[in-house]
Amino acid sequence: MKAFGIEKYGSINEMKYLELEDPVVNNRQILVEVKASSVNPVDWKVRNGQMKLITGKKFPKVLGTDFSGVVKHVGKEITKFKAGDVVYGGVPVWLRGRNGANAEYVVVKENEIALKPSGISFEEAAALPVGAITAFLPLQKLKINATTRMLVNGATGGVGNFAVQLAKAEGANVTAVCSLRNFDFAKQLGADLMIDYKTNNKLFSTESFDIVYDAYGKMNYETIKRILRKNGTYITTLGSPKTIVIGLINSIFGGRKILTTNGTVKAHLLEWLSDLVTNNKIKVYISQVFPFKKTIEAYEAMEKGGVQGKIVIKN
């Protein structure tokens, strides 16, 4: 099996083309021939060792979380899928012993995939799971309507673009924080107002918000307190120890809520995404598609930043 991954943790220079044995599934696993995969921040965080306490020291390790493809073989205890099914999903590459989807084949569990929406390509399906689920999980807990004012930091990235779309689908007024060159894309997503992240001092002159969604995970909490209403909710993709403690205190004594979100892929969430796509409530935006042999270049583009939507690798 051809794959891309690492033989030790480190910079992007540690990524390598790998020739591995074809994977074999047990009775509770599914073998999928990968048609496309995408790049997420969690993938390069695994590579550089930020998560090595979870991922362990077993190498080589194949990278890549999101994917779409065709089922090649199912274990004897699998009931929902059969060979030939066209599916998409996500493999938790951050878990010890799990290999990712930047490969010809990936092994998954039944609750990590769903049938691919028929109206989108393999590339579009591979761009959905982690980004859209990360955006969805905290928003489903909130009552969003036409009176809701929401700010999204990193609004045009892999998570932020879905957060904007989902909030707009519920009628919210959305302010997008992004680079000036991405203003047109933010408007295309439905944003009502755009703010250049380089001049975010303008945030202090705007009205306060019911929700501040930090899809980039780098906002200062002191800034957030100034723009978030006292009964509002702060959502972050990268909770610091300080914000976690503050969130716990506020949950006991009242005040601003703090939610940390991640894109753990589950079958019922994938089915929900399929419905959203089928009903045209969200669209999939792809910045670039790289051929499989240029997987390392896809990671370089992701880490460079400024991506509109997702970066996809086509097998």
PDB file of N, CA, C and O in Angstrom, residues 97-127:
ATOM      1  N   GLY A  97      -2.064   3.801  17.732  1.00  0.00           N
ATOM      2  CA  GLY A  97      -2.281   2.621  16.907  1.00  0.00           C
ATOM      3  C   GLY A  97      -3.159   2.818  15.688  1.00  0.00           C
ATOM      4  O   GLY A  97      -3.324   1.886  14.892  1.00  0.00           O
ATOM      5  N   ARG A  98      -3.720   4.040  15.505  1.00  0.00           N
ATOM      6  CA  ARG A  98      -4.587   4.269  14.339  1.00  0.00           C
ATOM      7  C   ARG A  98      -3.815   4.953  13.216  1.00  0.00           C
ATOM      8  O   ARG A  98      -3.172   5.980  13.425  1.00  0.00           O
ATOM      9  N   ASN A  99      -3.873   4.377  12.028  1.00  0.00           N
ATOM     10  CA  ASN A  99      -3.285   4.988  10.843  1.00  0.00           C
ATOM     11  C   ASN A  99      -4.327   5.788  10.098  1.00  0.00           C
ATOM     12  O   ASN A  99      -5.528   5.466  10.106  1.00  0.00           O
ATOM     13  N   GLY A 100      -3.875   6.857   9.432  1.00  0.00           N
ATOM     14  CA  GLY A 100      -4.786   7.764   8.774  1.00  0.00           C
ATOM     15  C   GLY A 100      -5.100   7.434   7.337  1.00  0.00           C
ATOM     16  O   GLY A 100      -4.823   6.341   6.840  1.00  0.00           O
ATOM     17  N   ALA A 101      -5.662   8.450   6.639  1.00  0.00           N
ATOM     18  CA  ALA A 101      -6.262   8.234   5.323  1.00  0.00           C
ATOM     19  C   ALA A 101      -5.447   8.791   4.169  1.00  0.00           C
ATOM     20  O   ALA A 101      -5.900   8.727   3.029  1.00  0.00           O
ATOM     21  N   ASN A 102      -4.248   9.323   4.432  1.00  0.00           N
ATOM     22  CA  ASN A 102      -3.386   9.742   3.319  1.00  0.00           C
ATOM     23  C   ASN A 102      -2.700   8.506   2.748  1.00  0.00           C
ATOM     24  O   ASN A 102      -1.484   8.335   2.821  1.00  0.00           O
ATOM     25  N   ALA A 103      -3.507   7.623   2.181  1.00  0.00           N
ATOM     26  CA  ALA A 103      -3.034   6.310   1.740  1.00  0.00           C
ATOM     27  C   ALA A 103      -3.996   5.744   0.709  1.00  0.00           C
ATOM     28  O   ALA A 103      -5.051   6.318   0.434  1.00  0.00           O
ATOM     29  N   GLU A 104      -3.617   4.605   0.150  1.00  0.00           N
ATOM     30  CA  GLU A 104      -4.509   3.939  -0.797  1.00  0.00           C
ATOM     31  C   GLU A 104      -5.692   3.293  -0.101  1.00  0.00           C
ATOM     32  O   GLU A 104      -6.780   3.194  -0.671  1.00  0.00           O
ATOM     33  N   TYR A 105      -5.482   2.843   1.136  1.00  0.00           N
ATOM     34  CA  TYR A 105      -6.545   2.183   1.896  1.00  0.00           C
ATOM     35  C   TYR A 105      -6.534   2.688   3.338  1.00  0.00           C
ATOM     36  O   TYR A 105      -5.484   3.069   3.865  1.00  0.00           O
ATOM     37  N   VAL A 106      -7.707   2.663   3.960  1.00  0.00           N
ATOM     38  CA  VAL A 106      -7.815   3.012   5.370  1.00  0.00           C
ATOM     39  C   VAL A 106      -8.763   2.027   6.048  1.00  0.00           C
ATOM     40  O   VAL A 106      -9.755   1.584   5.442  1.00  0.00           O
ATOM     41  N   VAL A 107      -8.434   1.666   7.278  1.00  0.00           N
ATOM     42  CA  VAL A 107      -9.269   0.764   8.071  1.00  0.00           C
ATOM     43  C   VAL A 107     -10.079   1.588   9.060  1.00  0.00           C
ATOM     44  O   VAL A 107      -9.521   2.403   9.803  1.00  0.00           O
ATOM     45  N   VAL A 108     -11.391   1.384   9.074  1.00  0.00           N
ATOM     46  CA  VAL A 108     -12.260   2.166   9.948  1.00  0.00           C
ATOM     47  C   VAL A 108     -13.270   1.259  10.647  1.00  0.00           C
ATOM     48  O   VAL A 108     -13.448   0.093  10.284  1.00  0.00           O
ATOM     49  N   LYS A 109     -13.938   1.842  11.640  1.00  0.00           N
ATOM     50  CA  LYS A 109     -15.018   1.160  12.331  1.00  0.00           C
ATOM     51  C   LYS A 109     -16.359   1.594  11.723  1.00  0.00           C
ATOM     52  O   LYS A 109     -16.446   2.620  11.040  1.00  0.00           O
ATOM     53  N   GLU A 110     -17.376   0.836  12.011  1.00  0.00           N
ATOM     54  CA  GLU A 110     -18.693   1.088  11.416  1.00  0.00           C
ATOM     55  C   GLU A 110     -19.241   2.466  11.778  1.00  0.00           C
ATOM     56  O   GLU A 110     -19.933   3.099  10.972  1.00  0.00           O
ATOM     57  N   ASN A 111     -18.937   2.942  13.001  1.00  0.00           N
ATOM     58  CA  ASN A 111     -19.495   4.227  13.428  1.00  0.00           C
ATOM     59  C   ASN A 111     -18.637   5.414  13.014  1.00  0.00           C
ATOM     60  O   ASN A 111     -18.867   6.541  13.452  1.00  0.00           O
ATOM     61  N   GLU A 112     -17.638   5.191  12.126  1.00  0.00           N
ATOM     62  CA  GLU A 112     -16.770   6.279  11.669  1.00  0.00           C
ATOM     63  C   GLU A 112     -17.032   6.679  10.223  1.00  0.00           C
ATOM     64  O   GLU A 112     -16.362   7.560   9.695  1.00  0.00           O
ATOM     65  N   ILE A 113     -18.025   6.050   9.583  1.00  0.00           N
ATOM     66  CA  ILE A 113     -18.335   6.360   8.191  1.00  0.00           C
ATOM     67  C   ILE A 113     -19.843   6.431   7.977  1.00  0.00           C
ATOM     68  O   ILE A 113     -20.633   5.981   8.809  1.00  0.00           O
ATOM     69  N   ALA A 114     -20.223   7.006   6.842  1.00  0.00           N
ATOM     70  CA  ALA A 114     -21.621   7.033   6.397  1.00  0.00           C
ATOM     71  C   ALA A 114     -21.611   7.023   4.876  1.00  0.00           C
ATOM     72  O   ALA A 114     -20.575   7.263   4.244  1.00  0.00           O
ATOM     73  N   LEU A 115     -22.750   6.746   4.278  1.00  0.00           N
ATOM     74  CA  LEU A 115     -22.847   6.791   2.824  1.00  0.00           C
ATOM     75  C   LEU A 115     -22.606   8.220   2.337  1.00  0.00           C
ATOM     76  O   LEU A 115     -23.118   9.181   2.923  1.00  0.00           O
ATOM     77  N   LYS A 116     -21.819   8.361   1.285  1.00  0.00           N
ATOM     78  CA  LYS A 116     -21.515   9.680   0.742  1.00  0.00           C
ATOM     79  C   LYS A 116     -22.762  10.304   0.125  1.00  0.00           C
ATOM     80  O   LYS A 116     -23.514   9.618  -0.575  1.00  0.00           O
ATOM     81  N   PRO A 117     -23.006  11.585   0.374  1.00  0.00           N
ATOM     82  CA  PRO A 117     -24.114  12.256  -0.308  1.00  0.00           C
ATOM     83  C   PRO A 117     -23.958  12.124  -1.820  1.00  0.00           C
ATOM     84  O   PRO A 117     -22.867  12.338  -2.362  1.00  0.00           O
ATOM     85  N   SER A 118     -25.015  11.760  -2.501  1.00  0.00           N
ATOM     86  CA  SER A 118     -24.928  11.445  -3.932  1.00  0.00           C
ATOM     87  C   SER A 118     -24.648  12.664  -4.800  1.00  0.00           C
ATOM     88  O   SER A 118     -24.154  12.545  -5.910  1.00  0.00           O
ATOM     89  N   GLY A 119     -24.964  13.842  -4.292  1.00  0.00           N
ATOM     90  CA  GLY A 119     -24.836  15.038  -5.121  1.00  0.00           C
ATOM     91  C   GLY A 119     -23.487  15.711  -5.093  1.00  0.00           C
ATOM     92  O   GLY A 119     -23.314  16.768  -5.724  1.00  0.00           O
ATOM     93  N   ILE A 120     -22.504  15.144  -4.398  1.00  0.00           N
ATOM     94  CA  ILE A 120     -21.194  15.784  -4.328  1.00  0.00           C
ATOM     95  C   ILE A 120     -20.101  14.798  -4.740  1.00  0.00           C
ATOM     96  O   ILE A 120     -20.302  13.586  -4.740  1.00  0.00           O
ATOM     97  N   SER A 121     -18.929  15.343  -5.079  1.00  0.00           N
ATOM     98  CA  SER A 121     -17.813  14.532  -5.543  1.00  0.00           C
ATOM     99  C   SER A 121     -17.081  13.895  -4.364  1.00  0.00           C
ATOM    100  O   SER A 121     -17.306  14.233  -3.196  1.00  0.00           O
ATOM    101  N   PHE A 122     -16.168  12.973  -4.681  1.00  0.00           N
ATOM    102  CA  PHE A 122     -15.316  12.393  -3.645  1.00  0.00           C
ATOM    103  C   PHE A 122     -14.498  13.489  -2.953  1.00  0.00           C
ATOM    104  O   PHE A 122     -14.316  13.464  -1.733  1.00  0.00           O
ATOM    105  N   GLU A 123     -14.012  14.446  -3.746  1.00  0.00           N
ATOM    106  CA  GLU A 123     -13.202  15.520  -3.180  1.00  0.00           C
ATOM    107  C   GLU A 123     -14.013  16.369  -2.202  1.00  0.00           C
ATOM    108  O   GLU A 123     -13.534  16.721  -1.118  1.00  0.00           O
ATOM    109  N   GLU A 124     -15.236  16.706  -2.580  1.00  0.00           N
ATOM    110  CA  GLU A 124     -16.087  17.513  -1.702  1.00  0.00           C
ATOM    111  C   GLU A 124     -16.438  16.752  -0.427  1.00  0.00           C
ATOM    112  O   GLU A 124     -16.446  17.326   0.671  1.00  0.00           O
ATOM    113  N   ALA A 125     -16.715  15.468  -0.554  1.00  0.00           N
ATOM    114  CA  ALA A 125     -17.052  14.661   0.617  1.00  0.00           C
ATOM    115  C   ALA A 125     -15.883  14.583   1.590  1.00  0.00           C
ATOM    116  O   ALA A 125     -16.062  14.647   2.809  1.00  0.00           O
ATOM    117  N   ALA A 126     -14.666  14.471   1.060  1.00  0.00           N
ATOM    118  CA  ALA A 126     -13.479  14.386   1.910  1.00  0.00           C
ATOM    119  C   ALA A 126     -13.198  15.692   2.636  1.00  0.00           C
ATOM    120  O   ALA A 126     -12.481  15.710   3.632  1.00  0.00           O
ATOM    121  N   ALA A 127     -13.769  16.798   2.148  1.00  0.00           N
ATOM    122  CA  ALA A 127     -13.554  18.104   2.769  1.00  0.00           C
ATOM    123  C   ALA A 127     -14.550  18.392   3.893  1.00  0.00           C
ATOM    124  O   ALA A 127     -14.412  19.393   4.594  1.00  0.00           O
TER     125      ALA A 127
END
